Coordinates of N, CA and C in Angstrom, one line a residue:
L1 N 2.6 -16.0 -4.5 CA 1.2 -17.5 -4.4 C 0.5 -17.5 -5.7
H2 N 0.5 -16.7 -6.8 CA 0.3 -17.1 -8.1 C 0.9 -18.4 -8.2
T3 N 2.7 -18.2 -8.5 CA 3.5 -19.1 -8.9 C 2.9 -20.3 -8.7
T4 N 2.7 -20.0 -7.2 CA 2.7 -21.6 -7.1 C 1.2 -22.4 -7.3
G5 N 0.0 -21.1 -7.9 CA -0.9 -21.6 -7.5 C -0.8 -22.2 -8.7
F6 N -0.3 -22.2 -10.0 CA 0.1 -21.9 -11.0 C 0.7 -23.9 -11.4
V7 N 2.1 -23.6 -10.7 CA 2.6 -25.2 -10.8 C 2.0 -25.7 -10.4
V8 N 1.4 -26.2 -8.8 CA 0.0 -26.9 -9.1 C -0.7 -27.3 -9.5
T9 N -1.5 -26.5 -10.2 CA -2.1 -26.7 -11.1 C -1.6 -27.2 -12.1
M10 N -0.1 -26.4 -12.9 CA 0.8 -27.4 -13.3 C 1.3 -29.2 -13.4
I11 N 1.6 -29.0 -12.2 CA 1.0 -31.0 -11.5 C 0.1 -31.5 -11.3
T12 N -1.3 -31.2 -11.1 CA -2.2 -32.0 -11.4 C -2.9 -32.2 -12.9
C13 N -1.8 -31.0 -14.0 CA -2.4 -31.4 -14.4 C -1.7 -32.6 -15.3
W14 N -0.1 -31.9 -15.3 CA 0.7 -33.5 -14.9 C -0.1 -34.8 -14.8
I15 N 0.0 -35.2 -13.8 CA -1.0 -36.5 -13.1 C -2.4 -36.4 -13.4
G16 N -2.9 -36.2 -14.3 CA -3.9 -36.1 -15.3 C -3.7 -36.9 -16.1
Y17 N -3.0 -36.3 -16.9 CA -1.8 -36.9 -17.9 C -2.1 -37.8 -18.0
K18 N -0.6 -38.6 -16.8 CA -0.4 -39.6 -17.2 C -0.7 -40.7 -16.4
F19 N -2.4 -40.6 -15.7 CA -2.8 -41.3 -15.4 C -4.0 -42.1 -16.6
Q20 N -3.8 -40.8 -18.0 CA -4.2 -41.0 -19.1 C -3.6 -42.4 -19.6
N21 N -2.6 -41.8 -19.8 CA -1.2 -42.1 -21.1 C -0.5 -43.3 -20.1
A22 N -1.0 -43.2 -18.7 CA 0.2 -44.2 -18.4 C -0.6 -45.6 -17.7
C23 N -1.8 -45.3 -17.1 CA -2.5 -46.1 -16.1 C -3.3 -46.6 -17.6
G24 N -3.7 -45.5 -18.8 CA -5.5 -45.6 -19.6 C -5.8 -45.9 -19.3
M25 N -6.7 -44.2 -18.6 CA -8.0 -44.0 -17.6 C -8.9 -42.9 -18.3
G26 N -10.0 -43.5 -18.5 CA -10.2 -42.1 -19.2 C -9.8 -41.2 -19.3
Y27 N -9.8 -40.1 -20.2 CA -10.6 -39.0 -20.3 C -10.7 -38.0 -19.0
W28 N -11.9 -38.4 -18.3 CA -12.9 -38.2 -17.2 C -12.9 -38.4 -15.7
K29 N -12.1 -39.3 -15.2 CA -11.4 -40.4 -15.0 C -10.6 -40.0 -14.7
S30 N -9.4 -39.9 -15.7 CA -8.1 -39.4 -14.7 C -8.1 -37.8 -15.0
R31 N -8.5 -37.1 -15.2 CA -8.7 -35.3 -14.8 C -9.1 -35.5 -13.3
T32 N -10.6 -36.5 -13.1 CA -10.9 -36.7 -11.6 C -10.4 -36.4 -10.8
L33 N -9.9 -37.6 -10.7 CA -8.7 -38.3 -9.9 C -7.6 -37.8 -9.4
A34 N -7.2 -37.1 -10.5 CA -6.3 -35.9 -10.2 C -6.6 -34.5 -9.4
V35 N -7.6 -33.9 -9.6 CA -8.6 -33.2 -9.1 C -8.8 -32.9 -7.4
A36 N -9.3 -34.6 -7.1 CA -9.3 -34.9 -6.1 C -8.4 -35.9 -4.9
L37 N -7.3 -35.7 -6.4 CA -6.0 -35.7 -5.1 C -5.5 -35.0 -4.9
S38 N -5.8 -34.0 -5.6 CA -4.8 -32.3 -5.5 C -5.8 -31.2 -4.5
L39 N -7.1 -32.1 -4.2 CA -7.3 -31.4 -2.9 C -7.4 -32.5 -2.0
F40 N -7.6 -33.3 -2.0 CA -6.5 -34.0 -0.8 C -5.2 -33.8 -0.1
A41 N -4.3 -33.0 -0.6 CA -2.5 -32.2 -0.5 C -3.5 -31.7 -0.5
H42 N -4.6 -30.5 -1.1 CA -5.3 -28.8 -0.7 C -5.1 -29.2 0.8
I43 N -6.3 -30.5 1.7 CA -6.7 -30.6 3.1 C -5.6 -31.0 4.0
I44 N -4.7 -32.0 3.7 CA -3.5 -32.2 3.9 C -2.3 -31.0 3.8
F45 N -2.0 -30.3 3.3 CA -1.5 -29.4 4.6 C -1.8 -28.8 5.0
Y46 N -3.3 -27.8 4.8 CA -4.0 -26.8 4.9 C -5.0 -26.8 6.2
E47 N -5.2 -27.8 6.0 CA -5.9 -28.3 7.2 C -5.2 -29.0 8.5
T48 N -4.3 -28.9 8.9 CA -3.0 -29.7 9.7 C -2.2 -28.5 9.9
P49 N -1.5 -28.9 11.3 CA -0.3 -27.5 11.4 C 0.7 -28.2 10.6
A50 N 0.9 -28.7 9.4 CA 2.1 -28.5 8.2 C 1.7 -26.8 7.1
V51 N 0.8 -26.0 7.8 CA 0.4 -25.0 7.5 C 1.8 -23.7 7.8
N52 N 1.7 -24.8 9.3 CA 2.4 -23.8 10.2 C 4.0 -23.7 9.4
F53 N 4.3 -24.2 8.0 CA 5.9 -24.2 8.0 C 5.1 -22.3 7.0
L54 N 5.4 -22.5 6.2 CA 4.5 -21.3 5.3 C 5.2 -20.1 6.6
L55 N 5.1 -20.2 8.4 CA 5.9 -19.1 8.5 C 6.8 -18.7 9.2
L56 N 8.1 -20.7 8.3 CA 9.2 -20.5 8.4 C 10.1 -18.8 7.3
F57 N 8.7 -18.0 6.3 CA 9.7 -17.7 4.9 C 8.7 -16.9 5.8
S58 N 8.0 -16.6 6.1 CA 6.7 -14.7 6.8 C 5.8 -15.1 7.7
K59 N 4.8 -13.7 7.3 CA 4.1 -14.3 8.4 C 2.6 -13.6 7.3
E60 N 3.6 -12.5 6.6 CA 2.6 -12.5 5.4 C 2.5 -13.9 4.2
Y61 N 3.4 -14.4 4.4 CA 2.9 -15.6 3.5 C 1.9 -16.6 3.7
H62 N 2.3 -16.7 5.2 CA 1.1 -17.8 5.9 C -0.7 -16.9 5.7
F63 N -0.8 -15.8 5.9 CA -1.5 -14.7 5.7 C -2.4 -15.0 4.6
R64 N -1.0 -14.7 3.7 CA -2.1 -14.9 1.8 C -2.3 -15.7 1.5
F65 N -1.4 -16.8 1.6 CA -1.9 -18.6 1.4 C -3.0 -19.1 2.1
Q66 N -3.0 -18.7 3.1 CA -4.8 -18.8 3.8 C -5.9 -18.3 3.6
A67 N -5.8 -16.9 3.1 CA -6.8 -16.6 2.9 C -7.1 -16.6 1.3
D68 N -6.0 -17.5 0.6 CA -6.9 -17.8 -1.0 C -6.3 -19.9 -0.8
K69 N -6.3 -21.0 0.2 CA -5.9 -21.6 0.3 C -6.5 -22.6 -1.2
Y70 N -8.0 -22.7 -1.3 CA -8.1 -23.3 -2.0 C -8.7 -22.6 -3.8
S71 N -8.5 -21.6 -3.6 CA -9.0 -20.8 -5.3 C -7.8 -21.2 -6.1
A72 N -6.9 -21.9 -6.3 CA -5.7 -22.5 -7.2 C -6.9 -24.0 -7.5
W73 N -7.4 -24.4 -6.0 CA -8.1 -25.8 -6.6 C -9.1 -25.8 -7.1
L74 N -9.7 -25.0 -7.1 CA -11.3 -24.5 -7.4 C -11.6 -23.6 -9.1
G75 N -10.1 -23.4 -8.8 CA -9.9 -22.6 -10.1 C -9.7 -24.5 -11.8
M76 N -9.0 -25.2 -11.4 CA -8.5 -26.6 -11.7 C -9.5 -27.4 -12.0
A77 N -11.3 -27.4 -10.8 CA -12.1 -27.7 -11.1 C -13.2 -27.0 -11.9
S78 N -12.8 -26.1 -12.0 CA -14.1 -25.0 -12.8 C -13.2 -25.9 -14.1
G79 N -12.0 -25.1 -14.5 CA -11.4 -26.0 -15.7 C -12.0 -26.8 -16.0
L80 N -11.8 -27.8 -15.4 CA -12.2 -29.5 -16.2 C -13.7 -28.9 -15.9
L81 N -14.4 -28.7 -15.8 CA -16.1 -28.3 -16.4 C -16.6 -27.8 -17.3
W82 N -15.3 -26.2 -17.3 CA -15.8 -25.3 -18.5 C -16.1 -25.9 -19.5
G83 N -14.9 -26.7 -20.2 CA -16.1 -27.4 -21.3 C -16.9 -27.9 -21.7
K84 N -17.2 -28.0 -20.4 CA -18.7 -29.1 -20.6 C -19.9 -27.8 -20.7
L85 N -19.0 -27.0 -19.9 CA -20.3 -25.1 -20.1 C -20.8 -25.4 -22.0
G86 N -19.3 -25.0 -22.4 CA -18.9 -24.6 -23.6 C -20.5 -25.4 -23.9
E87 N -19.6 -26.3 -24.3 CA -20.4 -27.6 -24.7 C -21.9 -27.4 -25.2
Y88 N -22.1 -27.2 -23.8 CA -23.9 -26.7 -22.9 C -24.1 -25.3 -24.3
M89 N -23.4 -24.6 -24.4 CA -24.1 -23.4 -25.0 C -23.2 -23.9 -26.2
Q90 N -22.6 -24.2 -27.0 CA -23.3 -24.6 -28.5 C -24.4 -25.8 -28.4
W91 N -24.0 -26.2 -27.6 CA -25.0 -27.0 -28.0 C -27.3 -26.9 -28.0
A92 N -26.9 -25.9 -27.1 CA -28.0 -25.2 -27.5 C -28.3 -24.3 -28.6
H93 N -27.7 -23.8 -29.5 CA -27.3 -22.6 -29.9 C -27.2 -24.0 -31.8
G94 N -26.9 -25.2 -31.4 CA -26.7 -25.9 -32.4 C -28.2 -26.1 -33.4
F95 N -29.5 -26.0 -33.2 CA -31.0 -26.5 -33.5 C -31.6 -26.2 -34.2
E96 N -31.8 -26.8 -35.8 CA -32.4 -26.4 -36.9 C -33.4 -26.1 -36.4
N97 N -34.6 -26.1 -35.5 CA -35.7 -26.3 -35.0 C -35.8 -24.4 -34.6
D98 N -35.9 -23.5 -34.8 CA -35.9 -22.1 -34.4 C -36.9 -21.9 -33.4
Q99 N -37.9 -22.9 -32.9 CA -38.4 -21.8 -32.0 C -37.8 -22.8 -30.5
R100 N -37.9 -24.2 -30.8 CA -36.3 -25.3 -30.1 C -35.1 -24.2 -29.5
R101 N -34.4 -23.8 -30.4 CA -32.6 -22.7 -30.8 C -33.5 -21.7 -29.4
H102 N -35.0 -21.0 -29.5 CA -35.5 -19.3 -29.0 C -36.0 -20.0 -27.5
M103 N -36.3 -20.9 -27.3 CA -36.3 -22.3 -26.0 C -35.3 -21.8 -25.2
M104 N -34.2 -22.6 -26.2 CA -33.0 -23.0 -25.0 C -32.4 -21.9 -25.2
S105 N -32.4 -20.6 -25.6 CA -32.2 -19.5 -25.0 C -32.6 -19.1 -24.1
I106 N -33.9 -18.7 -23.4 CA -34.5 -18.4 -22.8 C -33.9 -19.2 -22.0
V107 N -34.2 -20.4 -21.8 CA -33.9 -21.2 -20.5 C -32.0 -20.8 -19.9
Q108 N -31.0 -20.9 -20.7 CA -29.9 -20.2 -20.9 C -30.2 -19.2 -20.1
F109 N -31.0 -17.9 -20.4 CA -29.8 -16.5 -20.2 C -31.1 -16.6 -19.1
C110 N -32.3 -18.0 -18.0 CA -32.9 -17.6 -17.6 C -31.8 -18.3 -16.3
G111 N -31.2 -18.8 -17.1 CA -30.4 -19.9 -15.6 C -28.9 -19.1 -15.0
G112 N -29.0 -18.0 -16.4 CA -27.3 -17.2 -16.2 C -27.6 -16.3 -15.0
V113 N -29.2 -15.7 -15.1 CA -30.0 -14.7 -14.0 C -30.3 -15.5 -12.7
A114 N -30.3 -16.3 -13.0 CA -30.7 -17.5 -11.2 C -29.2 -17.6 -10.9
L115 N -28.6 -17.5 -11.8 CA -26.9 -17.7 -11.4 C -26.4 -16.2 -10.5
I116 N -26.8 -15.5 -11.3 CA -25.9 -14.0 -10.7 C -27.1 -14.1 -9.4
A117 N -28.3 -13.7 -9.4 CA -29.1 -13.9 -8.4 C -29.1 -14.3 -7.5
F118 N -28.5 -15.6 -7.3 CA -28.0 -17.4 -6.1 C -27.0 -16.2 -5.8
W119 N -25.7 -15.4 -6.8 CA -24.8 -15.0 -5.8 C -24.8 -14.4 -5.7
Y120 N -25.2 -13.3 -5.6 CA -26.1 -12.1 -5.1 C -26.8 -11.7 -3.9
G121 N -27.3 -12.7 -3.8 CA -28.3 -13.3 -2.6 C -27.6 -12.8 -1.6
M122 N -27.3 -14.3 -2.7 CA -26.3 -14.8 -1.0 C -24.7 -14.8 -0.5
F123 N -23.8 -14.5 -1.7 CA -22.5 -13.4 -1.1 C -22.9 -12.3 -1.8
G124 N -22.7 -11.6 -2.5 CA -22.9 -10.2 -3.6 C -23.3 -9.1 -2.6
S125 N -24.4 -9.4 -1.7 CA -24.9 -8.4 -0.7 C -23.9 -8.0 0.7
I126 N -22.7 -9.0 0.7 CA -22.4 -9.0 2.3 C -21.0 -7.2 2.5
Q127 N -21.9 -6.7 2.7 CA -21.5 -5.4 2.8 C -20.1 -5.4 3.4
D128 N -19.4 -6.2 4.5 CA -18.8 -6.3 5.3 C -17.5 -7.1 4.5
K129 N -16.3 -6.0 3.9 CA -16.0 -7.0 2.9 C -14.9 -7.9 3.4
Y130 N -14.6 -7.8 4.8 CA -13.5 -8.8 6.0 C -14.8 -10.8 5.8
T131 N -16.1 -10.1 5.9 CA -16.8 -11.6 5.7 C -16.7 -11.7 4.3
Y132 N -17.3 -10.9 3.5 CA -17.3 -11.6 1.6 C -16.0 -12.1 1.4
N133 N -14.7 -11.4 1.6 CA -13.4 -11.3 0.2 C -12.9 -12.6 1.4
P134 N -13.4 -13.9 2.3 CA -12.3 -14.7 2.5 C -13.3 -16.2 2.0
V135 N -14.6 -15.6 1.3 CA -15.1 -16.1 0.2 C -15.5 -16.1 -1.0
H136 N -15.2 -14.8 -1.6 CA -15.1 -14.1 -2.9 C -14.2 -15.8 -3.7
P137 N -12.9 -15.8 -3.7 CA -12.9 -17.1 -4.3 C -13.6 -18.4 -5.0
Y138 N -14.1 -18.4 -3.7 CA -14.5 -19.8 -4.4 C -16.4 -19.2 -4.5
V139 N -16.9 -17.9 -4.6 CA -18.1 -18.2 -4.8 C -19.0 -17.4 -6.4
F140 N -17.5 -16.6 -6.4 CA -17.3 -14.9 -8.0 C -18.0 -16.5 -8.7
I141 N -17.9 -17.8 -9.0 CA -17.7 -18.7 -10.6 C -19.0 -18.5 -10.6
F142 N -19.8 -17.8 -9.6 CA -21.7 -17.6 -9.9 C -21.8 -17.1 -10.9
A143 N -21.6 -15.4 -10.3 CA -21.7 -14.5 -11.4 C -20.9 -15.0 -12.6
V144 N -19.8 -15.0 -12.6 CA -19.1 -15.1 -14.3 C -19.7 -16.4 -14.2
M145 N -20.1 -18.3 -14.0 CA -21.2 -18.8 -15.0 C -22.2 -18.1 -16.0
G146 N -22.8 -17.3 -14.6 CA -24.0 -16.5 -15.4 C -23.8 -15.4 -16.0
W147 N -23.2 -14.9 -15.7 CA -22.9 -13.4 -17.3 C -22.5 -14.1 -18.2
L148 N -21.4 -15.0 -18.0 CA -21.6 -15.8 -19.5 C -22.6 -16.6 -19.8
M149 N -23.6 -17.5 -19.1 CA -24.8 -17.6 -20.0 C -25.7 -17.0 -20.4
I150 N -25.6 -15.5 -19.6 CA -26.7 -14.8 -20.6 C -26.0 -13.9 -21.7
R151 N -23.9 -13.7 -22.0 CA -24.1 -13.5 -23.0 C -24.4 -14.4 -23.8
N152 N -23.7 -15.5 -23.8 CA -24.3 -16.7 -24.9 C -25.0 -16.9 -25.5
S153 N -26.5 -16.8 -25.1 CA -28.1 -17.5 -24.4 C -28.6 -16.9 -26.0
T154 N -27.7 -15.3 -26.0 CA -27.9 -14.9 -28.2 C -27.1 -15.2 -28.9
R155 N -27.0 -15.4 -30.6 CA -26.1 -15.1 -31.5 C -26.1 -13.5 -31.2
Y156 N -26.9 -12.2 -31.4 CA -26.6 -11.4 -31.0 C -26.0 -10.6 -30.1
L157 N -25.9 -11.6 -28.6 CA -25.2 -10.9 -27.3 C -24.7 -10.8 -28.0
T158 N -23.5 -12.3 -27.9 CA -22.4 -12.8 -28.8 C -21.4 -12.4 -29.0
E159 N -22.5 -10.8 -30.0 CA -21.6 -10.2 -31.3 C -21.1 -8.9 -30.6
C160 N -21.9 -8.4 -29.7 CA -22.3 -7.3 -29.0 C -21.0 -6.6 -28.6
H161 N -20.3 -5.8 -28.3 CA -18.8 -6.1 -28.0 C -18.8 -4.3 -27.2
S162 N -17.8 -3.5 -25.8 CA -17.9 -2.8 -26.3 C -17.1 -2.3 -26.6
T163 N -16.8 -1.0 -27.9 CA -16.4 -0.2 -28.4 C -15.4 0.5 -27.4
L164 N -15.6 0.7 -26.4 CA -14.2 1.1 -25.1 C -13.1 0.4 -24.6
L165 N -13.3 -0.8 -24.7 CA -12.3 -1.8 -24.8 C -12.1 -2.6 -26.1
E166 N -12.1 -2.0 -27.4 CA -11.8 -2.5 -28.1 C -11.2 -1.6 -28.6
F167 N -9.6 -2.3 -28.5 CA -8.0 -2.3 -28.8 C -6.8 -3.2 -29.4

């Protein structure tokens, strides 16, 4: 499953690269089109009887691929946008004006808390693992983004680390 996700990701990256270099598209247009085509391919495979091809290998493969069918695609879409989130966090710390930088840190911290609260309120508080597990690959990104926004909201927090994990 992970190897297939990796191959699909590599093919999508290659398609985006080809759109940019062979077709003269810009970075964002080429990558967005590649990710959109990947989504289209996922839908064509997973939402049609074509998915039953996996039964030729085993029922376990069929089940596993169905359980995480869009997680590789979500990873690509997140990766595409992750750079912009990082740029925002760097921008928020780049103000010369201390008051403005402090205000942006508060906004970023509150945004992170809001993302975690959204995830927890909508999904994280689901007690039944059979209800939560199918949506986990698609919704946990809110908690991860929220934590990273909190972690990067101040210079002090970015410099803190766990000595337990320092090895």
